[in-house]
Amino acid sequence: MATLSSKTSNKVKDYLYQWEGKDRNGRTIRGEMNAAGENQVRSSLRRQGILANKIKRQRLKTGKKIKGRDIAIFTRQLSTMMRAGVPLLQAFDIVAKGNPNPSVTRLLNNIKADVETGSSLSAAFRKYPLYFDNLYCNLVEAGEAAGILEDLLDRLATYMEKMEAIKSKIKSALMYPVAVMIVAALVLTVIMLFVIPAFKEVFSSFGSDLPAPTTLVINMSDFIVKWFWLIAIILGAGGYFIFQAWRRSEKIQNMVDRAMLRLPVFGELVNMSSVARWTRTMSTMFAAGVPLVESLDAVGGASGNYVYQTATETIQKEVATGISLTTAMTNANVFPMMVIQMAAIGEESGALDHMLGKAADFYEAEVDTKVEGLSSLLEPIIIVVLGTLIGGLVVAMYLPIFKLGQVV
């Protein structure tokens, strides 16, 4: 019976309630709380010494998806308010009310409710692994244990802002060529489905053989017009299958990540960004006082690449057996020599976090330079490719007209 009741209670839906009441000093205070009903709100407020006068259930807005940038902004705001002396629960209340995304507001209210019932902040964060990873929770836990939570939140906010900046730069480098190629594919599809069949009807009245390029293009258009539905199904189903296989299979993700590192143009950029994220994460964790082996537990996933994640797992095992970090990194055979040398200097001087931070600064600057150079390089390449494709189609369609003009 106890098992059944616990399962039933887990399915109870929470609602957002707005309340007003008086504290032990008779002051009128207001707030919001997520609960299953009014009685739960009253009992929770009573435990806090608040006598509720008004409790009103609020209609929940749907809100947008919570992104990494939202968590970074929340962390920065929480750190700033705690440094200013604002109590933790009040800081949560202020940030939640000021956030324009209702999804973030609900998340923060849920975390605040857990903290109010006696849970530690790190334990409350661990209930939402989709938004707060092991690195985040470990740093918060270290801050709580050492009594320097505001300092570690500030360090964590800086770290997240840098990570979001790297992701944004990578996306900006990929966005332009991807967008152009999608538009080009749509234009070519429209030409094949509608424009070339119209030319075909005109050419059929010429009564003479068409040039080979024109015949080839017309045959391709006929095939696409006839089997367009099948091509669309194959491409859609194939793309969906590949995406699902990539999402569910670590082996496929590992293969894709290895292939990404070997790409002729983007491979170096992906490699630099992974190294920047790895060194920045390691520097942040070590500076926060997290032991080396525990730091490595969260660093691999933060690199964003399975090659570096696998290498980090190997490094962690070797470090746990007493091997130095520098030797383990050398054995992994994925890190640039500069990073290994910086780590060696850091281990010898006792300033590993500082040296890895310097390495992260260097590779983040390299990512910036690489993105700018990549954008300049891709523009002429894309123009040449599109000019060749679309120009070739136009020339193929006008060859019969040129030939007719010569005959006349």
mmCIF file of C-alpha atoms in Angstrom:
data_model
loop_
_atom_site.group_PDB
_atom_site.id
_atom_site.type_symbol
_atom_site.label_atom_id
_atom_site.label_comp_id
_atom_site.label_asym_id
_atom_site.label_seq_id
_atom_site.Cartn_x
_atom_site.Cartn_y
_atom_site.Cartn_z
ATOM 1 C CA MET A 1 0.000 0.000 0.000
ATOM 2 C CA ALA A 2 2.811 2.390 0.778
ATOM 3 C CA THR A 3 4.301 1.756 -2.639
ATOM 4 C CA LEU A 4 1.015 2.513 -4.358
ATOM 5 C CA SER A 5 0.509 5.736 -2.448
ATOM 6 C CA SER A 6 4.042 6.907 -3.249
ATOM 7 C CA LYS A 7 3.512 6.245 -6.949
ATOM 8 C CA THR A 8 0.236 8.129 -6.851
ATOM 9 C CA SER A 9 1.797 11.094 -5.073
ATOM 10 C CA ASN A 10 4.542 11.305 -7.705
ATOM 11 C CA LYS A 11 1.879 11.862 -10.348
ATOM 12 C CA VAL A 12 0.230 14.789 -8.541
ATOM 13 C CA LYS A 13 0.419 17.914 -10.689
ATOM 14 C CA ASP A 14 1.816 21.093 -9.165
ATOM 15 C CA TYR A 15 0.217 24.491 -9.715
ATOM 16 C CA LEU A 16 1.537 28.003 -9.184
ATOM 17 C CA TYR A 17 -0.084 29.835 -6.252
ATOM 18 C CA GLN A 18 0.259 33.504 -5.368
ATOM 19 C CA TRP A 19 -0.034 34.157 -1.670
ATOM 20 C CA GLU A 20 -0.189 37.030 0.797
ATOM 21 C CA GLY A 21 0.280 36.774 4.539
ATOM 22 C CA LYS A 22 1.938 38.089 7.687
ATOM 23 C CA ASP A 23 5.207 36.973 9.255
ATOM 24 C CA ARG A 24 6.013 36.649 12.970
ATOM 25 C CA ASN A 25 6.599 40.417 13.210
ATOM 26 C CA GLY A 26 3.207 41.229 11.687
ATOM 27 C CA ARG A 27 4.640 42.487 8.397
ATOM 28 C CA THR A 28 2.646 41.814 5.246
ATOM 29 C CA ILE A 29 4.628 39.786 2.697
ATOM 30 C CA ARG A 30 3.767 38.263 -0.670
ATOM 31 C CA GLY A 31 5.180 35.525 -2.823
ATOM 32 C CA GLU A 32 4.606 32.614 -5.174
ATOM 33 C CA MET A 33 4.837 28.870 -4.610
ATOM 34 C CA ASN A 34 4.441 25.688 -6.618
ATOM 35 C CA ALA A 35 2.186 23.192 -4.819
ATOM 36 C CA ALA A 36 -0.489 20.550 -5.412
ATOM 37 C CA GLY A 37 -3.185 22.521 -3.549
ATOM 38 C CA GLU A 38 -3.984 25.390 -1.191
ATOM 39 C CA ASN A 39 -3.575 23.227 1.917
ATOM 40 C CA GLN A 40 -0.008 22.403 0.930
ATOM 41 C CA VAL A 41 0.710 26.123 0.459
ATOM 42 C CA ARG A 42 -0.743 26.949 3.899
ATOM 43 C CA SER A 43 1.193 24.193 5.670
ATOM 44 C CA SER A 44 4.446 25.159 3.930
ATOM 45 C CA LEU A 45 3.980 28.829 4.877
ATOM 46 C CA ARG A 46 3.067 27.843 8.446
ATOM 47 C CA ARG A 47 6.365 25.996 8.798
ATOM 48 C CA GLN A 48 8.105 29.245 7.785
ATOM 49 C CA GLY A 49 6.155 31.205 10.415
ATOM 50 C CA ILE A 50 3.874 32.917 7.906
ATOM 51 C CA LEU A 51 0.098 33.171 8.395
ATOM 52 C CA ALA A 52 -1.521 33.166 4.940
ATOM 53 C CA ASN A 53 -4.451 35.534 4.346
ATOM 54 C CA LYS A 54 -4.906 35.143 0.585
ATOM 55 C CA ILE A 55 -3.974 32.240 -1.685
ATOM 56 C CA LYS A 56 -4.814 32.400 -5.372
ATOM 57 C CA ARG A 57 -4.011 29.859 -8.050
ATOM 58 C CA GLN A 58 -2.330 31.348 -11.139
ATOM 59 C CA ARG A 59 -2.722 30.257 -14.741
ATOM 60 C CA LEU A 60 0.584 28.927 -16.051
ATOM 61 C CA LYS A 61 1.939 30.279 -19.324
ATOM 62 C CA THR A 62 3.601 27.834 -21.668
ATOM 63 C CA GLY A 63 6.915 29.670 -22.138
ATOM 64 C CA LYS A 64 9.914 28.916 -24.320
ATOM 65 C CA LYS A 65 12.474 26.151 -24.069
ATOM 66 C CA ILE A 66 15.153 26.736 -21.428
ATOM 67 C CA LYS A 67 18.550 27.215 -23.065
ATOM 68 C CA GLY A 68 22.095 27.272 -21.742
ATOM 69 C CA ARG A 69 22.123 31.056 -22.067
ATOM 70 C CA ASP A 70 19.135 31.287 -19.666
ATOM 71 C CA ILE A 71 21.006 29.243 -17.052
ATOM 72 C CA ALA A 72 24.129 31.400 -17.516
ATOM 73 C CA ILE A 73 22.123 34.613 -16.995
ATOM 74 C CA PHE A 74 20.396 33.143 -13.914
ATOM 75 C CA THR A 75 23.762 32.115 -12.436
ATOM 76 C CA ARG A 76 25.207 35.589 -12.983
ATOM 77 C CA GLN A 77 22.138 37.251 -11.412
ATOM 78 C CA LEU A 78 22.164 34.901 -8.422
ATOM 79 C CA SER A 79 25.879 35.501 -7.872
ATOM 80 C CA THR A 80 25.486 39.286 -8.085
ATOM 81 C CA MET A 81 22.622 39.379 -5.586
ATOM 82 C CA MET A 82 24.326 37.067 -3.109
ATOM 83 C CA ARG A 83 27.462 39.234 -3.280
ATOM 84 C CA ALA A 84 25.214 42.208 -2.485
ATOM 85 C CA GLY A 85 23.977 40.441 0.667
ATOM 86 C CA VAL A 86 20.556 39.355 -0.603
ATOM 87 C CA PRO A 87 19.430 36.097 1.096
ATOM 88 C CA LEU A 88 19.353 33.027 -1.151
ATOM 89 C CA LEU A 89 15.571 32.469 -1.147
ATOM 90 C CA GLN A 90 14.863 36.136 -1.746
ATOM 91 C CA ALA A 91 17.393 36.147 -4.599
ATOM 92 C CA PHE A 92 15.583 33.187 -6.189
ATOM 93 C CA ASP A 93 12.283 35.023 -5.814
ATOM 94 C CA ILE A 94 13.642 38.185 -7.462
ATOM 95 C CA VAL A 95 15.266 36.338 -10.378
ATOM 96 C CA ALA A 96 12.172 34.184 -10.972
ATOM 97 C CA LYS A 97 9.811 37.163 -11.075
ATOM 98 C CA GLY A 98 12.121 39.173 -13.337
ATOM 99 C CA ASN A 99 12.658 36.446 -15.942
ATOM 100 C CA PRO A 100 10.601 36.890 -19.144
ATOM 101 C CA ASN A 101 10.497 33.116 -19.811
ATOM 102 C CA PRO A 102 7.721 31.388 -17.793
ATOM 103 C CA SER A 103 9.572 28.059 -18.119
ATOM 104 C CA VAL A 104 12.582 29.504 -16.286
ATOM 105 C CA THR A 105 10.277 31.029 -13.658
ATOM 106 C CA ARG A 106 8.662 27.647 -12.972
ATOM 107 C CA LEU A 107 12.050 25.935 -12.760
ATOM 108 C CA LEU A 108 13.404 28.481 -10.279
ATOM 109 C CA ASN A 109 10.222 28.329 -8.174
ATOM 110 C CA ASN A 110 10.522 24.537 -7.989
ATOM 111 C CA ILE A 111 14.172 24.789 -6.883
ATOM 112 C CA LYS A 112 13.274 27.464 -4.344
ATOM 113 C CA ALA A 113 10.514 25.219 -2.916
ATOM 114 C CA ASP A 114 13.032 22.367 -2.502
ATOM 115 C CA VAL A 115 15.477 24.652 -0.685
ATOM 116 C CA GLU A 116 12.674 25.949 1.557
ATOM 117 C CA THR A 117 11.904 22.387 2.674
ATOM 118 C CA GLY A 118 15.504 21.903 3.849
ATOM 119 C CA SER A 119 17.252 20.570 0.750
ATOM 120 C CA SER A 120 20.712 21.865 -0.078
ATOM 121 C CA LEU A 121 21.052 24.015 -3.178
ATOM 122 C CA SER A 122 23.235 21.462 -4.971
ATOM 123 C CA ALA A 123 20.742 18.669 -4.213
ATOM 124 C CA ALA A 124 17.916 20.826 -5.555
ATOM 125 C CA PHE A 125 19.891 21.454 -8.756
ATOM 126 C CA ARG A 126 20.631 17.725 -9.166
ATOM 127 C CA LYS A 127 16.883 17.066 -9.545
ATOM 128 C CA TYR A 128 17.058 18.827 -12.927
ATOM 129 C CA PRO A 129 19.998 17.233 -14.799
ATOM 130 C CA LEU A 130 18.633 18.491 -18.108
ATOM 131 C CA TYR A 131 19.594 22.045 -17.097
ATOM 132 C CA PHE A 132 22.284 21.573 -14.418
ATOM 133 C CA ASP A 133 25.041 19.092 -15.285
ATOM 134 C CA ASN A 134 27.484 17.385 -12.897
ATOM 135 C CA LEU A 135 30.024 20.187 -13.292
ATOM 136 C CA TYR A 136 27.471 22.805 -12.238
ATOM 137 C CA CYS A 137 26.224 20.776 -9.264
ATOM 138 C CA ASN A 138 29.740 19.833 -8.124
ATOM 139 C CA LEU A 139 30.865 23.460 -8.084
ATOM 140 C CA VAL A 140 27.763 24.559 -6.174
ATOM 141 C CA GLU A 141 28.294 21.722 -3.686
ATOM 142 C CA ALA A 142 31.940 22.747 -3.240
ATOM 143 C CA GLY A 143 30.849 26.355 -2.681
ATOM 144 C CA GLU A 144 28.293 25.336 -0.069
ATOM 145 C CA ALA A 145 30.816 23.155 1.772
ATOM 146 C CA ALA A 146 33.505 25.875 1.824
ATOM 147 C CA GLY A 147 31.114 28.769 2.542
ATOM 148 C CA ILE A 148 32.100 30.612 -0.648
ATOM 149 C CA LEU A 149 28.964 29.945 -2.719
ATOM 150 C CA GLU A 150 28.777 33.477 -4.152
ATOM 151 C CA ASP A 151 32.410 33.310 -5.329
ATOM 152 C CA LEU A 152 31.926 29.953 -7.038
ATOM 153 C CA LEU A 153 28.663 31.098 -8.616
ATOM 154 C CA ASP A 154 30.552 34.072 -10.033
ATOM 155 C CA ARG A 155 33.283 31.765 -11.381
ATOM 156 C CA LEU A 156 30.624 29.412 -12.736
ATOM 157 C CA ALA A 157 28.772 32.266 -14.438
ATOM 158 C CA THR A 158 32.007 33.421 -16.120
ATOM 159 C CA TYR A 159 32.714 29.874 -17.248
ATOM 160 C CA MET A 160 29.201 29.419 -18.708
ATOM 161 C CA GLU A 161 29.351 32.766 -20.493
ATOM 162 C CA LYS A 162 32.634 31.770 -22.145
ATOM 163 C CA MET A 163 31.221 28.371 -23.156
ATOM 164 C CA GLU A 164 28.117 29.996 -24.642
ATOM 165 C CA ALA A 165 30.346 32.442 -26.527
ATOM 166 C CA ILE A 166 32.323 29.556 -28.075
ATOM 167 C CA LYS A 167 29.115 27.736 -29.065
ATOM 168 C CA SER A 168 27.742 30.929 -30.591
ATOM 169 C CA LYS A 169 30.890 31.452 -32.661
ATOM 170 C CA ILE A 170 30.829 27.873 -33.946
ATOM 171 C CA LYS A 171 27.142 28.211 -34.867
ATOM 172 C CA SER A 172 27.769 31.520 -36.620
ATOM 173 C CA ALA A 173 30.547 29.912 -38.657
ATOM 174 C CA LEU A 174 28.259 27.070 -39.728
ATOM 175 C CA MET A 175 25.054 29.093 -40.122
ATOM 176 C CA TYR A 176 26.009 30.985 -43.280
ATOM 177 C CA PRO A 177 27.101 28.041 -45.457
ATOM 178 C CA VAL A 178 24.233 25.845 -44.222
ATOM 179 C CA ALA A 179 21.640 28.564 -44.910
ATOM 180 C CA VAL A 180 23.049 29.246 -48.369
ATOM 181 C CA MET A 181 23.126 25.547 -49.271
ATOM 182 C CA ILE A 182 19.511 25.093 -48.110
ATOM 183 C CA VAL A 183 18.362 28.056 -50.216
ATOM 184 C CA ALA A 184 20.369 26.736 -53.176
ATOM 185 C CA ALA A 185 18.748 23.296 -52.816
ATOM 186 C CA LEU A 186 15.283 24.886 -52.769
ATOM 187 C CA VAL A 187 16.071 27.004 -55.847
ATOM 188 C CA LEU A 188 17.424 23.991 -57.759
ATOM 189 C CA THR A 189 14.339 21.959 -56.804
ATOM 190 C CA VAL A 190 12.003 24.678 -58.105
ATOM 191 C CA ILE A 191 14.010 24.935 -61.328
ATOM 192 C CA MET A 192 13.910 21.147 -61.848
ATOM 193 C CA LEU A 193 10.179 20.817 -61.057
ATOM 194 C CA PHE A 194 8.721 23.851 -62.818
ATOM 195 C CA VAL A 195 11.181 25.821 -64.978
ATOM 196 C CA ILE A 196 12.853 23.029 -66.992
ATOM 197 C CA PRO A 197 9.520 21.274 -67.857
ATOM 198 C CA ALA A 198 8.347 24.599 -69.333
ATOM 199 C CA PHE A 199 11.515 24.802 -71.456
ATOM 200 C CA LYS A 200 10.975 21.176 -72.506
ATOM 201 C CA GLU A 201 7.587 22.035 -74.012
ATOM 202 C CA VAL A 202 9.177 24.891 -75.961
ATOM 203 C CA PHE A 203 12.045 22.709 -77.216
ATOM 204 C CA SER A 204 9.664 19.961 -78.367
ATOM 205 C CA SER A 205 8.474 22.257 -81.174
ATOM 206 C CA PHE A 206 12.001 22.774 -82.561
ATOM 207 C CA GLY A 207 11.970 19.460 -84.429
ATOM 208 C CA SER A 208 15.716 18.907 -84.071
ATOM 209 C CA ASP A 209 18.111 17.109 -81.753
ATOM 210 C CA LEU A 210 18.965 18.939 -78.552
ATOM 211 C CA PRO A 211 22.554 19.453 -77.294
ATOM 212 C CA ALA A 212 23.859 16.791 -74.899
ATOM 213 C CA PRO A 213 23.934 19.089 -71.802
ATOM 214 C CA THR A 214 20.317 20.117 -72.418
ATOM 215 C CA THR A 215 19.213 16.505 -72.861
ATOM 216 C CA LEU A 216 20.979 15.499 -69.643
ATOM 217 C CA VAL A 217 19.300 18.293 -67.641
ATOM 218 C CA ILE A 218 15.857 17.484 -69.116
ATOM 219 C CA ASN A 219 16.263 13.776 -68.261
ATOM 220 C CA MET A 220 17.237 14.689 -64.701
ATOM 221 C CA SER A 221 14.181 16.956 -64.462
ATOM 222 C CA ASP A 222 11.884 14.209 -65.773
ATOM 223 C CA PHE A 223 13.241 11.771 -63.184
ATOM 224 C CA ILE A 224 12.791 14.275 -60.320
ATOM 225 C CA VAL A 225 9.255 15.232 -61.441
ATOM 226 C CA LYS A 226 8.235 11.559 -61.717
ATOM 227 C CA TRP A 227 9.796 10.344 -58.471
ATOM 228 C CA PHE A 228 9.710 13.535 -56.375
ATOM 229 C CA TRP A 229 7.435 11.993 -53.733
ATOM 230 C CA LEU A 230 9.706 8.967 -53.365
ATOM 231 C CA ILE A 231 12.866 11.110 -53.188
ATOM 232 C CA ALA A 232 11.255 13.307 -50.505
ATOM 233 C CA ILE A 233 10.238 10.242 -48.445
ATOM 234 C CA ILE A 234 13.698 8.651 -48.735
ATOM 235 C CA LEU A 235 15.492 11.880 -47.767
ATOM 236 C CA GLY A 236 13.099 12.599 -44.872
ATOM 237 C CA ALA A 237 13.100 9.046 -43.510
ATOM 238 C CA GLY A 238 16.856 8.716 -44.024
ATOM 239 C CA GLY A 239 17.559 11.980 -42.224
ATOM 240 C CA TYR A 240 15.248 11.021 -39.344
ATOM 241 C CA PHE A 241 16.803 7.536 -39.066
ATOM 242 C CA ILE A 242 20.356 8.918 -39.081
ATOM 243 C CA PHE A 243 19.469 11.523 -36.444
ATOM 244 C CA GLN A 244 17.809 8.958 -34.168
ATOM 245 C CA ALA A 245 20.689 6.522 -34.618
ATOM 246 C CA TRP A 246 23.166 9.294 -33.768
ATOM 247 C CA ARG A 247 21.147 10.307 -30.718
ATOM 248 C CA ARG A 248 20.771 6.806 -29.283
ATOM 249 C CA SER A 249 24.097 5.190 -30.166
ATOM 250 C CA GLU A 250 27.301 6.289 -28.444
ATOM 251 C CA LYS A 251 29.268 4.329 -31.040
ATOM 252 C CA ILE A 252 27.799 6.390 -33.902
ATOM 253 C CA GLN A 253 28.335 9.639 -31.963
ATOM 254 C CA ASN A 254 31.956 8.641 -31.439
ATOM 255 C CA MET A 255 32.355 7.948 -35.171
ATOM 256 C CA VAL A 256 30.754 11.287 -36.094
ATOM 257 C CA ASP A 257 32.927 13.202 -33.620
ATOM 258 C CA ARG A 258 36.078 11.541 -34.938
ATOM 259 C CA ALA A 259 35.027 12.385 -38.491
ATOM 260 C CA MET A 260 34.359 15.999 -37.466
ATOM 261 C CA LEU A 261 37.927 16.333 -36.208
ATOM 262 C CA ARG A 262 39.268 15.128 -39.566
ATOM 263 C CA LEU A 263 37.246 17.474 -41.787
ATOM 264 C CA PRO A 264 39.525 19.540 -44.053
ATOM 265 C CA VAL A 265 37.991 22.944 -43.269
ATOM 266 C CA PHE A 266 35.998 22.616 -40.038
ATOM 267 C CA GLY A 267 38.084 19.929 -38.318
ATOM 268 C CA GLU A 268 40.682 22.309 -36.905
ATOM 269 C CA LEU A 269 37.967 24.667 -35.656
ATOM 270 C CA VAL A 270 36.111 21.832 -33.884
ATOM 271 C CA ASN A 271 39.396 20.606 -32.369
ATOM 272 C CA MET A 272 40.340 24.071 -31.064
ATOM 273 C CA SER A 273 36.897 24.644 -29.564
ATOM 274 C CA SER A 274 36.994 21.239 -27.810
ATOM 275 C CA VAL A 275 40.451 21.985 -26.360
ATOM 276 C CA ALA A 276 39.285 25.451 -25.250
ATOM 277 C CA ARG A 277 36.240 24.015 -23.496
ATOM 278 C CA TRP A 278 38.271 21.190 -21.887
ATOM 279 C CA THR A 279 40.959 23.491 -20.492
ATOM 280 C CA ARG A 280 38.442 26.133 -19.368
ATOM 281 C CA THR A 281 36.342 23.525 -17.556
ATOM 282 C CA MET A 282 39.388 21.915 -15.926
ATOM 283 C CA SER A 283 40.700 25.310 -14.819
ATOM 284 C CA THR A 284 37.348 26.291 -13.313
ATOM 285 C CA MET A 285 36.897 23.010 -11.433
ATOM 286 C CA PHE A 286 40.457 22.921 -10.059
ATOM 287 C CA ALA A 287 40.357 26.593 -9.009
ATOM 288 C CA ALA A 288 37.149 25.873 -7.100
ATOM 289 C CA GLY A 289 38.985 23.331 -4.966
ATOM 290 C CA VAL A 290 37.387 20.245 -6.507
ATOM 291 C CA PRO A 291 39.852 17.289 -6.323
ATOM 292 C CA LEU A 292 41.564 16.386 -9.594
ATOM 293 C CA VAL A 293 39.922 12.973 -10.050
ATOM 294 C CA GLU A 294 36.445 14.417 -9.375
ATOM 295 C CA SER A 295 37.175 17.335 -11.721
ATOM 296 C CA LEU A 296 38.011 14.934 -14.539
ATOM 297 C CA ASP A 297 34.657 13.222 -13.972
ATOM 298 C CA ALA A 298 32.830 16.307 -15.261
ATOM 299 C CA VAL A 299 35.385 17.683 -17.719
ATOM 300 C CA GLY A 300 35.041 15.095 -20.501
ATOM 301 C CA GLY A 301 31.359 15.717 -21.181
ATOM 302 C CA ALA A 302 31.895 19.480 -21.120
ATOM 303 C CA SER A 303 34.354 19.277 -24.035
ATOM 304 C CA GLY A 304 31.473 18.549 -26.409
ATOM 305 C CA ASN A 305 33.334 15.801 -28.265
ATOM 306 C CA TYR A 306 33.326 12.036 -27.616
ATOM 307 C CA VAL A 307 36.982 11.746 -28.582
ATOM 308 C CA TYR A 308 37.981 14.064 -25.736
ATOM 309 C CA GLN A 309 35.409 12.499 -23.414
ATOM 310 C CA THR A 310 36.881 9.030 -23.978
ATOM 311 C CA ALA A 311 40.405 10.408 -23.543
ATOM 312 C CA THR A 312 39.360 12.099 -20.283
ATOM 313 C CA GLU A 313 37.968 8.845 -18.910
ATOM 314 C CA THR A 314 41.320 7.179 -19.624
ATOM 315 C CA ILE A 315 43.190 10.093 -18.005
ATOM 316 C CA GLN A 316 40.966 9.856 -14.925
ATOM 317 C CA LYS A 317 41.743 6.144 -14.489
ATOM 318 C CA GLU A 318 45.481 6.754 -14.827
ATOM 319 C CA VAL A 319 45.474 9.736 -12.438
ATOM 320 C CA ALA A 320 43.526 7.661 -9.893
ATOM 321 C CA THR A 321 46.394 5.132 -9.918
ATOM 322 C CA GLY A 322 48.990 7.828 -9.119
ATOM 323 C CA ILE A 323 50.152 8.864 -12.611
ATOM 324 C CA SER A 324 50.644 12.614 -13.063
ATOM 325 C CA LEU A 325 48.105 14.579 -15.106
ATOM 326 C CA THR A 326 50.734 15.598 -17.671
ATOM 327 C CA THR A 327 51.821 12.001 -18.295
ATOM 328 C CA ALA A 328 48.213 10.845 -18.585
ATOM 329 C CA MET A 329 47.421 13.654 -21.064
ATOM 330 C CA THR A 330 50.473 12.710 -23.132
ATOM 331 C CA ASN A 331 49.369 9.061 -23.194
ATOM 332 C CA ALA A 332 45.898 10.097 -24.421
ATOM 333 C CA ASN A 333 47.503 11.417 -27.632
ATOM 334 C CA VAL A 334 44.752 13.957 -28.408
ATOM 335 C CA PHE A 335 45.961 17.154 -26.737
ATOM 336 C CA PRO A 336 48.227 19.715 -28.457
ATOM 337 C CA MET A 337 51.789 19.885 -27.147
ATOM 338 C CA MET A 338 51.227 23.440 -25.896
ATOM 339 C CA VAL A 339 48.422 22.321 -23.571
ATOM 340 C CA ILE A 340 50.536 19.455 -22.221
ATOM 341 C CA GLN A 341 53.470 21.793 -21.572
ATOM 342 C CA MET A 342 51.225 24.333 -19.828
ATOM 343 C CA ALA A 343 49.802 21.549 -17.647
ATOM 344 C CA ALA A 344 53.342 20.363 -16.825
ATOM 345 C CA ILE A 345 54.392 23.881 -15.764
ATOM 346 C CA GLY A 346 51.194 24.197 -13.735
ATOM 347 C CA GLU A 347 51.810 20.919 -11.904
ATOM 348 C CA GLU A 348 55.408 21.842 -11.106
ATOM 349 C CA SER A 349 54.561 25.358 -9.904
ATOM 350 C CA GLY A 350 51.319 24.460 -8.104
ATOM 351 C CA ALA A 351 49.310 26.783 -10.356
ATOM 352 C CA LEU A 352 47.567 24.249 -12.582
ATOM 353 C CA ASP A 353 44.293 26.197 -12.670
ATOM 354 C CA HIS A 354 46.100 29.388 -13.736
ATOM 355 C CA MET A 355 48.119 27.711 -16.504
ATOM 356 C CA LEU A 356 45.114 25.843 -17.890
ATOM 357 C CA GLY A 357 43.170 29.108 -17.789
ATOM 358 C CA LYS A 358 45.916 30.736 -19.890
ATOM 359 C CA ALA A 359 45.713 27.834 -22.360
ATOM 360 C CA ALA A 360 41.932 28.286 -22.530
ATOM 361 C CA ASP A 361 42.361 32.023 -23.226
ATOM 362 C CA PHE A 362 44.763 31.222 -26.065
ATOM 363 C CA TYR A 363 42.516 28.647 -27.737
ATOM 364 C CA GLU A 364 39.403 30.793 -27.325
ATOM 365 C CA ALA A 365 41.247 33.588 -29.158
ATOM 366 C CA GLU A 366 42.299 31.045 -31.806
ATOM 367 C CA VAL A 367 38.649 30.033 -32.256
ATOM 368 C CA ASP A 368 37.740 33.707 -32.822
ATOM 369 C CA THR A 369 40.485 34.077 -35.445
ATOM 370 C CA LYS A 370 39.556 30.788 -37.110
ATOM 371 C CA VAL A 371 35.869 31.714 -37.357
ATOM 372 C CA GLU A 372 36.699 35.044 -38.996
ATOM 373 C CA GLY A 373 39.083 33.375 -41.463
ATOM 374 C CA LEU A 374 36.605 30.588 -42.177
ATOM 375 C CA SER A 375 33.842 33.064 -42.992
ATOM 376 C CA SER A 376 36.135 34.881 -45.435
ATOM 377 C CA LEU A 377 37.197 31.583 -47.024
ATOM 378 C CA LEU A 378 33.714 30.092 -47.394
ATOM 379 C CA GLU A 379 32.105 33.044 -49.176
ATOM 380 C CA PRO A 380 34.055 32.735 -52.462
ATOM 381 C CA ILE A 381 33.840 28.913 -52.356
ATOM 382 C CA ILE A 382 30.051 29.007 -51.982
ATOM 383 C CA ILE A 383 29.739 31.618 -54.751
ATOM 384 C CA VAL A 384 31.807 29.452 -57.121
ATOM 385 C CA VAL A 385 29.807 26.295 -56.320
ATOM 386 C CA LEU A 386 26.425 27.995 -56.700
ATOM 387 C CA GLY A 387 27.548 29.805 -59.837
ATOM 388 C CA THR A 388 28.667 26.524 -61.371
ATOM 389 C CA LEU A 389 25.421 24.689 -60.533
ATOM 390 C CA ILE A 390 22.870 27.343 -61.406
ATOM 391 C CA GLY A 391 24.965 28.819 -64.240
ATOM 392 C CA GLY A 392 25.394 25.340 -65.720
ATOM 393 C CA LEU A 393 21.614 24.798 -65.715
ATOM 394 C CA VAL A 394 20.970 28.174 -67.338
ATOM 395 C CA VAL A 395 23.585 27.568 -70.060
ATOM 396 C CA ALA A 396 22.210 24.066 -70.717
ATOM 397 C CA MET A 397 18.701 25.478 -71.190
ATOM 398 C CA TYR A 398 19.810 28.276 -73.497
ATOM 399 C CA LEU A 399 22.110 26.187 -75.725
ATOM 400 C CA PRO A 400 19.212 25.149 -78.041
ATOM 401 C CA ILE A 401 18.172 28.792 -78.358
ATOM 402 C CA PHE A 402 21.724 29.792 -79.303
ATOM 403 C CA LYS A 403 21.844 26.922 -81.806
ATOM 404 C CA LEU A 404 18.524 28.042 -83.337
ATOM 405 C CA GLY A 405 19.822 31.593 -83.662
ATOM 406 C CA GLN A 406 22.877 30.366 -85.588
ATOM 407 C CA VAL A 407 20.670 28.389 -87.982
ATOM 408 C CA VAL A 408 18.442 31.416 -88.680
#
